[in-house]
CSV table of C-alpha atoms in Angstrom, one decimal:
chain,number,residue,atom,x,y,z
Z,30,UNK,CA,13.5,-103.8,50.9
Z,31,UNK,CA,13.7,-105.5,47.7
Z,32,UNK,CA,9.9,-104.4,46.5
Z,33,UNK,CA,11.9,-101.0,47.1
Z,34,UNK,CA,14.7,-101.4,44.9
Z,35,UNK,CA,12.6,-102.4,41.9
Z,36,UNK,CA,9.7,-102.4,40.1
Z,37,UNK,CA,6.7,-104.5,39.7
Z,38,UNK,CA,6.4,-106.7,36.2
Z,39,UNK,CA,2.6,-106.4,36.8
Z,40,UNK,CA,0.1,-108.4,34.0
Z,41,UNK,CA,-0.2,-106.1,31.1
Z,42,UNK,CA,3.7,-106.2,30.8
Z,43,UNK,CA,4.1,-109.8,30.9
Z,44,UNK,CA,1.3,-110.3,28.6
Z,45,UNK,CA,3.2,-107.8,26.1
Z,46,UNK,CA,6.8,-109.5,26.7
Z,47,UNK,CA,5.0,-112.6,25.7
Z,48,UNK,CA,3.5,-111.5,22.9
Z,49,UNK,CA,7.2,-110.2,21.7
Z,50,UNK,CA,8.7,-113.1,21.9
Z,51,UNK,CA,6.2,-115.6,20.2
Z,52,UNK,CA,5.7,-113.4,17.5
Z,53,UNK,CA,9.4,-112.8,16.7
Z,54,UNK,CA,10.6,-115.9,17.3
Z,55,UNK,CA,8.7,-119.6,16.6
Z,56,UNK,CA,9.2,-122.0,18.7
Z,57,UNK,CA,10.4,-124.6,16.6
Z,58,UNK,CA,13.5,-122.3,15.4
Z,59,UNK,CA,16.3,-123.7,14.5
Z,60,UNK,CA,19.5,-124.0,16.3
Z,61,UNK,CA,22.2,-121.8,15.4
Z,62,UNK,CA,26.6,-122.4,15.2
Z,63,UNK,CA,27.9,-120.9,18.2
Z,64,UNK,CA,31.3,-121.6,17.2
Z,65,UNK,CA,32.4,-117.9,16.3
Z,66,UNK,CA,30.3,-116.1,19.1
Z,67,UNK,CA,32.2,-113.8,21.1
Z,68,UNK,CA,31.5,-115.6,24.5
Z,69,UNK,CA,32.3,-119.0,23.9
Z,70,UNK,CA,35.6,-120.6,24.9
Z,71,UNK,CA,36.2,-124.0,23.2
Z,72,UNK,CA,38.0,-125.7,25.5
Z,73,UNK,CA,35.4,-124.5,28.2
Z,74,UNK,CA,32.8,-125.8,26.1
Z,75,UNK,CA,34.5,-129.7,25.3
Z,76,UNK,CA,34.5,-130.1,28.6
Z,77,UNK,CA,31.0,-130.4,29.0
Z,78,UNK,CA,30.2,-131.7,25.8
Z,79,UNK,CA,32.3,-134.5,27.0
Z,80,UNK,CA,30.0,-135.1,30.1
Z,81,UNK,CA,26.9,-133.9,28.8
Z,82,UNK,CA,25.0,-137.3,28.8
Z,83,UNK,CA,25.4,-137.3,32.8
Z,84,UNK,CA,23.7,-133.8,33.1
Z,85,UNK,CA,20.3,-135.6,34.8
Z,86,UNK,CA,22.7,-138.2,36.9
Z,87,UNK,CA,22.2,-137.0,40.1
Z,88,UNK,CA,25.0,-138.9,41.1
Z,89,UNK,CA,27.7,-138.4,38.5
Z,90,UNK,CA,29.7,-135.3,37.3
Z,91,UNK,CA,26.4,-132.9,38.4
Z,92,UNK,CA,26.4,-134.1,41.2
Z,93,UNK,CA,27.0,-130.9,43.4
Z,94,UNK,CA,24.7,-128.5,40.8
Z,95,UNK,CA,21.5,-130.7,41.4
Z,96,UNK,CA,22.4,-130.3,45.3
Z,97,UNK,CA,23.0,-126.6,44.6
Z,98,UNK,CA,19.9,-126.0,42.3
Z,99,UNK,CA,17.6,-126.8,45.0
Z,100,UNK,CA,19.0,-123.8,46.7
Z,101,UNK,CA,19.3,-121.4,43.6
Z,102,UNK,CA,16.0,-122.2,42.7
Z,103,UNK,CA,14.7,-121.1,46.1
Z,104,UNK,CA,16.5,-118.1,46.3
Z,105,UNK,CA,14.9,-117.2,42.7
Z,106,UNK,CA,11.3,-117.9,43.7
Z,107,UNK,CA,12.0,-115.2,46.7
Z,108,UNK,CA,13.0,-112.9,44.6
Z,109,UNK,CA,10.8,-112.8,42.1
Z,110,UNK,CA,8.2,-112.9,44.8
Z,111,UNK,CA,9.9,-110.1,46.5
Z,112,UNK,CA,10.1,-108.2,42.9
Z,113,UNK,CA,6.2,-109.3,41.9
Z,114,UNK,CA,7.3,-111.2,39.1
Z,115,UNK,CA,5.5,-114.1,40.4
Z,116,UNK,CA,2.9,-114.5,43.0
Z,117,UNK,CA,1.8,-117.6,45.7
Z,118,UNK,CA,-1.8,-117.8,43.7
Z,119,UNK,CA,-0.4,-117.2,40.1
Z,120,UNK,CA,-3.6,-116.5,37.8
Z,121,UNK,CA,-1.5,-114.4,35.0
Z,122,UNK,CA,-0.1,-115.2,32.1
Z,123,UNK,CA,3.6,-117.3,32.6
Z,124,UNK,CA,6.0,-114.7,32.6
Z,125,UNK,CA,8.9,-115.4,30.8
Z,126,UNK,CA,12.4,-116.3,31.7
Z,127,UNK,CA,15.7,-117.0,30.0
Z,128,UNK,CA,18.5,-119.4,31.2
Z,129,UNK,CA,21.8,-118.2,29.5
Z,130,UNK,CA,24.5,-121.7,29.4
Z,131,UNK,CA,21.3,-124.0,30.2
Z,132,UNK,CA,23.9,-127.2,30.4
Z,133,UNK,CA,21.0,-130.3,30.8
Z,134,UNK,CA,17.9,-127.7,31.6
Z,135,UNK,CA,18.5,-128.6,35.3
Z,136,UNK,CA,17.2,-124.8,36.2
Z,137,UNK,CA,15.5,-124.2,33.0
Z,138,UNK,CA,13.1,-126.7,34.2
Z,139,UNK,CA,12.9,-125.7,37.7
Z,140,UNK,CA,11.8,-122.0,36.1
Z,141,UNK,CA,9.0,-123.8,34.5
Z,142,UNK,CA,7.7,-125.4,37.4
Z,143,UNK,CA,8.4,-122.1,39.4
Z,144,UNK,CA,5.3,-120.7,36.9
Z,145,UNK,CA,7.2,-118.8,34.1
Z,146,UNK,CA,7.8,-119.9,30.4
Z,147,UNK,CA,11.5,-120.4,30.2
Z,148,UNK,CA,13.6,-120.6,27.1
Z,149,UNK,CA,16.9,-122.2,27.7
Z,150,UNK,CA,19.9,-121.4,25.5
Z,151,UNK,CA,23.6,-123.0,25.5
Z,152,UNK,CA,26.0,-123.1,23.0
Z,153,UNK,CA,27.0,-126.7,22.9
Z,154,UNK,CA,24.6,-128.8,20.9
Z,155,UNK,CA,25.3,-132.0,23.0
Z,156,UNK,CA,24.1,-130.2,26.3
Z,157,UNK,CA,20.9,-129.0,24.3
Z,158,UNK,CA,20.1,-132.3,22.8
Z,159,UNK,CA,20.2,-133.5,26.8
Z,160,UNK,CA,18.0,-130.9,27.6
Z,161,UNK,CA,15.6,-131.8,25.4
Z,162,UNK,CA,15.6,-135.5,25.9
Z,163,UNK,CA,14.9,-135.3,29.6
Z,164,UNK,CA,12.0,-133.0,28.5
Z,165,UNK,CA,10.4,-135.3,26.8
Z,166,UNK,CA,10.2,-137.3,29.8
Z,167,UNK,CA,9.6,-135.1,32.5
Z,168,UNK,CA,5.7,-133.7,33.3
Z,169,UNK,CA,3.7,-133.4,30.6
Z,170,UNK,CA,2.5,-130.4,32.0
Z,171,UNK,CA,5.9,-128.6,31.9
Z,172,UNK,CA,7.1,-129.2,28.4
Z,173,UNK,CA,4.6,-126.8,26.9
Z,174,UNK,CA,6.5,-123.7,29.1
Z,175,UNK,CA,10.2,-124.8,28.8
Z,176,UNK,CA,11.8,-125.0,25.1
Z,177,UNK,CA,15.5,-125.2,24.5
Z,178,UNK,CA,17.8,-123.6,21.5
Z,179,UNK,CA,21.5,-124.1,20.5
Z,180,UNK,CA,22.5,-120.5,20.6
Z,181,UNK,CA,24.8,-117.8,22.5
Z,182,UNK,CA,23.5,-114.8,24.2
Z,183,UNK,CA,24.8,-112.3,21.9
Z,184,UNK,CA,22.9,-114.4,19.4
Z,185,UNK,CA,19.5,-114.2,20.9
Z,186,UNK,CA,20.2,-110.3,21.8
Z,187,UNK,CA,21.0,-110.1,17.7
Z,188,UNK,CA,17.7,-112.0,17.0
Z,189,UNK,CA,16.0,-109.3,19.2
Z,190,UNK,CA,14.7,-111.9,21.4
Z,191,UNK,CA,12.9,-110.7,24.3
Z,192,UNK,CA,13.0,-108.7,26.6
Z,193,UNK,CA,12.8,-111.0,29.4
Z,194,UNK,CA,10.4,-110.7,32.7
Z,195,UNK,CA,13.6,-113.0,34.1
Z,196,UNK,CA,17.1,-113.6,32.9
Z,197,UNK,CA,19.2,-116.5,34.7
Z,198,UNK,CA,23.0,-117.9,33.8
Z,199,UNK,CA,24.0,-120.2,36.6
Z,200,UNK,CA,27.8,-121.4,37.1
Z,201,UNK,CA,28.1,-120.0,33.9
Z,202,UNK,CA,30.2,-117.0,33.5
Z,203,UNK,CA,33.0,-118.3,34.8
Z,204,UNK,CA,33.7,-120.5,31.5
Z,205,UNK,CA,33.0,-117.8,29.2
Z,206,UNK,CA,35.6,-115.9,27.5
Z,207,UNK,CA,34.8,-112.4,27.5
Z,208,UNK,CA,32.9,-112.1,31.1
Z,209,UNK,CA,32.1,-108.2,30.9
Z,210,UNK,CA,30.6,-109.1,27.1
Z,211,UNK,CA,28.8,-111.6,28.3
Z,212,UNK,CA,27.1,-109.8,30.8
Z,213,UNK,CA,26.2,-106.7,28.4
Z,214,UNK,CA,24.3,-109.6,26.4
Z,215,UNK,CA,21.9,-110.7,29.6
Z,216,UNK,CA,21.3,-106.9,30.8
Z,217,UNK,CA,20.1,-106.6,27.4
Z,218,UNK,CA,18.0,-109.5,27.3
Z,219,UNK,CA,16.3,-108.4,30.2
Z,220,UNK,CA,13.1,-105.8,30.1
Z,221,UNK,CA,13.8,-102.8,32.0
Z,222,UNK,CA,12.9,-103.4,35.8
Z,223,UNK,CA,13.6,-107.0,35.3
Z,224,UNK,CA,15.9,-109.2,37.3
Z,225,UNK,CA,19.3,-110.7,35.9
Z,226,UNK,CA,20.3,-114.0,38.3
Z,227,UNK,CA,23.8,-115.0,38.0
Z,228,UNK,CA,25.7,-117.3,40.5
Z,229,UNK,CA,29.5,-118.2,40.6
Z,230,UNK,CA,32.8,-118.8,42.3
Z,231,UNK,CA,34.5,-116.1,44.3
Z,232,UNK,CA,38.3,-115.5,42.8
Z,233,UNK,CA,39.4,-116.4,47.1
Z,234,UNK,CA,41.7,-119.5,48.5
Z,235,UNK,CA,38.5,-120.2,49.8
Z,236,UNK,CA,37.3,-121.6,46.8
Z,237,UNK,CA,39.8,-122.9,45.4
Z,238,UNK,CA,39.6,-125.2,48.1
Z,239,UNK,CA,36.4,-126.3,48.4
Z,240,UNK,CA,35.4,-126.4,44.2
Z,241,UNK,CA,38.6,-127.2,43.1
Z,242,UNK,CA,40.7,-128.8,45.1
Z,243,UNK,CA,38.4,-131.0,47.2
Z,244,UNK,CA,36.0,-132.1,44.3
Z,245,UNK,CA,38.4,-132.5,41.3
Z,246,UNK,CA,41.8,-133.8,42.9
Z,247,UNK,CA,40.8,-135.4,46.6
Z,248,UNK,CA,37.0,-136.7,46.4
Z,249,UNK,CA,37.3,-137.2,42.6
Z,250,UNK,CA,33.6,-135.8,42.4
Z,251,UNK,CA,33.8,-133.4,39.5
Z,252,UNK,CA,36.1,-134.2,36.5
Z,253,UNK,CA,39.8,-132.3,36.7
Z,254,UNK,CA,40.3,-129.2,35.7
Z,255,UNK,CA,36.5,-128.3,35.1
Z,256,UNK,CA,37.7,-125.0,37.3
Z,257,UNK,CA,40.6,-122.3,37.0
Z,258,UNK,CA,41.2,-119.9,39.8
Z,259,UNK,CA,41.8,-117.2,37.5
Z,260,UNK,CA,38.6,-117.4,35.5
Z,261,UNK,CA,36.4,-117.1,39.4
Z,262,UNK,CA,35.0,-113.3,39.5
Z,263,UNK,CA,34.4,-111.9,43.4
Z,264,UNK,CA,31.0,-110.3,43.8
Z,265,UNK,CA,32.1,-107.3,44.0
Z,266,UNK,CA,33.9,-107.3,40.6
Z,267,UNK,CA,31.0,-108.7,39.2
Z,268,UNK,CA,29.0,-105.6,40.9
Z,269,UNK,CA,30.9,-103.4,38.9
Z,270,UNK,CA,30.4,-104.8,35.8
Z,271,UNK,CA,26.7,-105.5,35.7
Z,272,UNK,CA,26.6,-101.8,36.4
Z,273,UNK,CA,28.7,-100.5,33.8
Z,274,UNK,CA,26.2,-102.4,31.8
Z,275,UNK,CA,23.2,-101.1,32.7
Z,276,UNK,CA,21.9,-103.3,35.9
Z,277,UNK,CA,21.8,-102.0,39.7
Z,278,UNK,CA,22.7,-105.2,42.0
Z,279,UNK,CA,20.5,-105.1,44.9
Z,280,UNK,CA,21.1,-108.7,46.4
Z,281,UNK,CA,24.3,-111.1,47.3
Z,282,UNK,CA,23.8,-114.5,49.1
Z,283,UNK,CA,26.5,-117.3,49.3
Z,284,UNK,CA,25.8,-120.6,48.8
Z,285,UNK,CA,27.1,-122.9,51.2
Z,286,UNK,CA,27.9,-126.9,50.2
Z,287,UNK,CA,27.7,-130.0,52.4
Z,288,UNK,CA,28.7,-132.6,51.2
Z,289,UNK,CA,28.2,-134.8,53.9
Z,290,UNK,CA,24.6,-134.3,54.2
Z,291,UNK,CA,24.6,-133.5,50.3
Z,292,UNK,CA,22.5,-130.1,50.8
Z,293,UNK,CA,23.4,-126.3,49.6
Z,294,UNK,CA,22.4,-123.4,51.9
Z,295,UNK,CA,21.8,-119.8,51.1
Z,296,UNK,CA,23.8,-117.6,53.5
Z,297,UNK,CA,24.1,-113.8,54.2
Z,298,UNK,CA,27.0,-112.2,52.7
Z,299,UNK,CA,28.6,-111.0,56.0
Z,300,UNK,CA,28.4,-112.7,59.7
Z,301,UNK,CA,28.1,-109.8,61.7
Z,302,UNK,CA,31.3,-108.4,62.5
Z,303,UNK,CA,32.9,-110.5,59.5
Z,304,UNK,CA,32.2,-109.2,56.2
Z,305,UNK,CA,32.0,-111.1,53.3
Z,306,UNK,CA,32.3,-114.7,54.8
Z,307,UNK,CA,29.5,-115.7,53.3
Z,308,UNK,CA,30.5,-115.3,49.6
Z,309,UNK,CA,34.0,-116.7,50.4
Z,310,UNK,CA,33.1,-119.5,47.7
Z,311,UNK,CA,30.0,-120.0,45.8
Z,312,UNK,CA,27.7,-117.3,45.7
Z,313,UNK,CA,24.3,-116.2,43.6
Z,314,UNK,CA,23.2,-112.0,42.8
Z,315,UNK,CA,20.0,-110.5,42.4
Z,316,UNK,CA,20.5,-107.1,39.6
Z,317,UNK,CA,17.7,-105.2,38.4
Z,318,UNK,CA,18.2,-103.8,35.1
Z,319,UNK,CA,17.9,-100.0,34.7
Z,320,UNK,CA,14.5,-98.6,33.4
């Protein structure tokens, strides 16, 4: 169903994207202020410059997102698969990928090993410099695909970088400060025909008991007030606004935590009869930017 809602980035494309994007923009760059960019909230942003030397501590702040990017990074592989983006024997050149609020690289990385070139992008210098230092230590065979830059979405849409095969920002939007902005920026980082990732909280009493309440105030897991109810966008909301910016979305999957076993599922958005139960908390869309 999916190879029907969109269309094939097929060879030539990819090679062209790549081509684009090392010719406009060298990969030893350098990082930009982010302190005046639309998107970024401050007070979002200290508190994960606070924590950002625990961003590869599997058992520390980030705890949850390294169970949950298992999971994300699954889903992505099937879609891209589904899309053509990438394929089981890939022979073509990498395409490429951008992670919008990279954080530590934890799925800028896990694009890289998935077979695309990914450029990961935040806008605190601290969560960049961790990014880069884990880099340097994971395989040596990665680091020539993933590369990492202190700037803001809008930023890399003003440096006309791109377009993207792939554009991902996970657990992400919720900490921005001007959401339907922010997704304006990653429909226009992405080529036409290319698929924009984005996974979040639903805005539900749901969530705000299992990722704020449990975590932050009764397991102590996550660091209080990382989350604000308010600041959660429902999938349907989110719908609408990728579409009033140019993207179609063509897939919703929830994201289901245990703790107890420490493993994230991917779940269909309704249960039969029961719509929506699926998505009552964390969840992660598929769009497909207009051609």
């Amino acid at each position: 169903m999916l190879r029907q809602l969109a269309t094939r980035t097929g060879p030539r494309s990819s090679q062209h994207l790549r081509r684009a994007f090392f010719s406009q923009q060298p990969l030893n760059a350098p990082d930009l202020s982010t302190e005046t960019s639309p998107s970024v909230n401050q007070d979002e942003l200290d508190k994960f410059r606070h924590i950002s030397a625990s961003w590869w501590d599997a058992q520390g702040p980030f705890k949850y997102l390294h169970t949950m990017n298992h999971a994300r990074t699954r889903y992505i592989r099937d879609r891209l698969m589904d899309l053509g983006i990438l394929t089981r024997n890939q022979q073509e050149e990498r395409p490429l990928a951008i992670d919008v609020g990279c954080g530590g690289g934890l799925a800028t990385e896990a694009l890289g090993r998935l077979g695309l070139s990914a450029l990961g992008i935040d806008a605190a210098q601290e969560n960049v410099s961790a990014a880069r230092a884990h880099l340097s230590t994971a395989d040596p065979l990665l680091a020539p695909h993933v590369h990492y830059r202190r700037m803001t979405s809008e930023q890399a849409v003003a440096e006309n970088l791109g377009p993207f095969s792939c554009v991902t920002s996970l657990e992400v939007i919720e900490h921005v400060e001007h959401p339907t902005d922010f997704v304006r920026s990653l429909v226009d980082l992405a080529a036409p025909g290319a698929p924009i990732f984005l996974s979040t909280m639903n805005r539900s009493a749901v969530a705000w008991l299992v990722d704020i309440l449990v975590p932050e105030y009764i397991l102590g897991s996550v660091p209080k007030g990382t989350h604000r109810l308010e600041t959660f966008v429902p999938p349907d909301e989110l719908r609408d606004i990728l579409r009033a910016a140019g993207a179609e979305t063509i897939d919703v999957r929830g994201l289901v935590l245990d703790p107890l076993a420490n493993r994230c599922h991917v779940v269909d958005r309704h249960w039969g009869p029961f719509s929506n139960v699926g998505v009552q908390a964390n969840y992660i869309l598929c769009a497909v930017k207009n051609k």
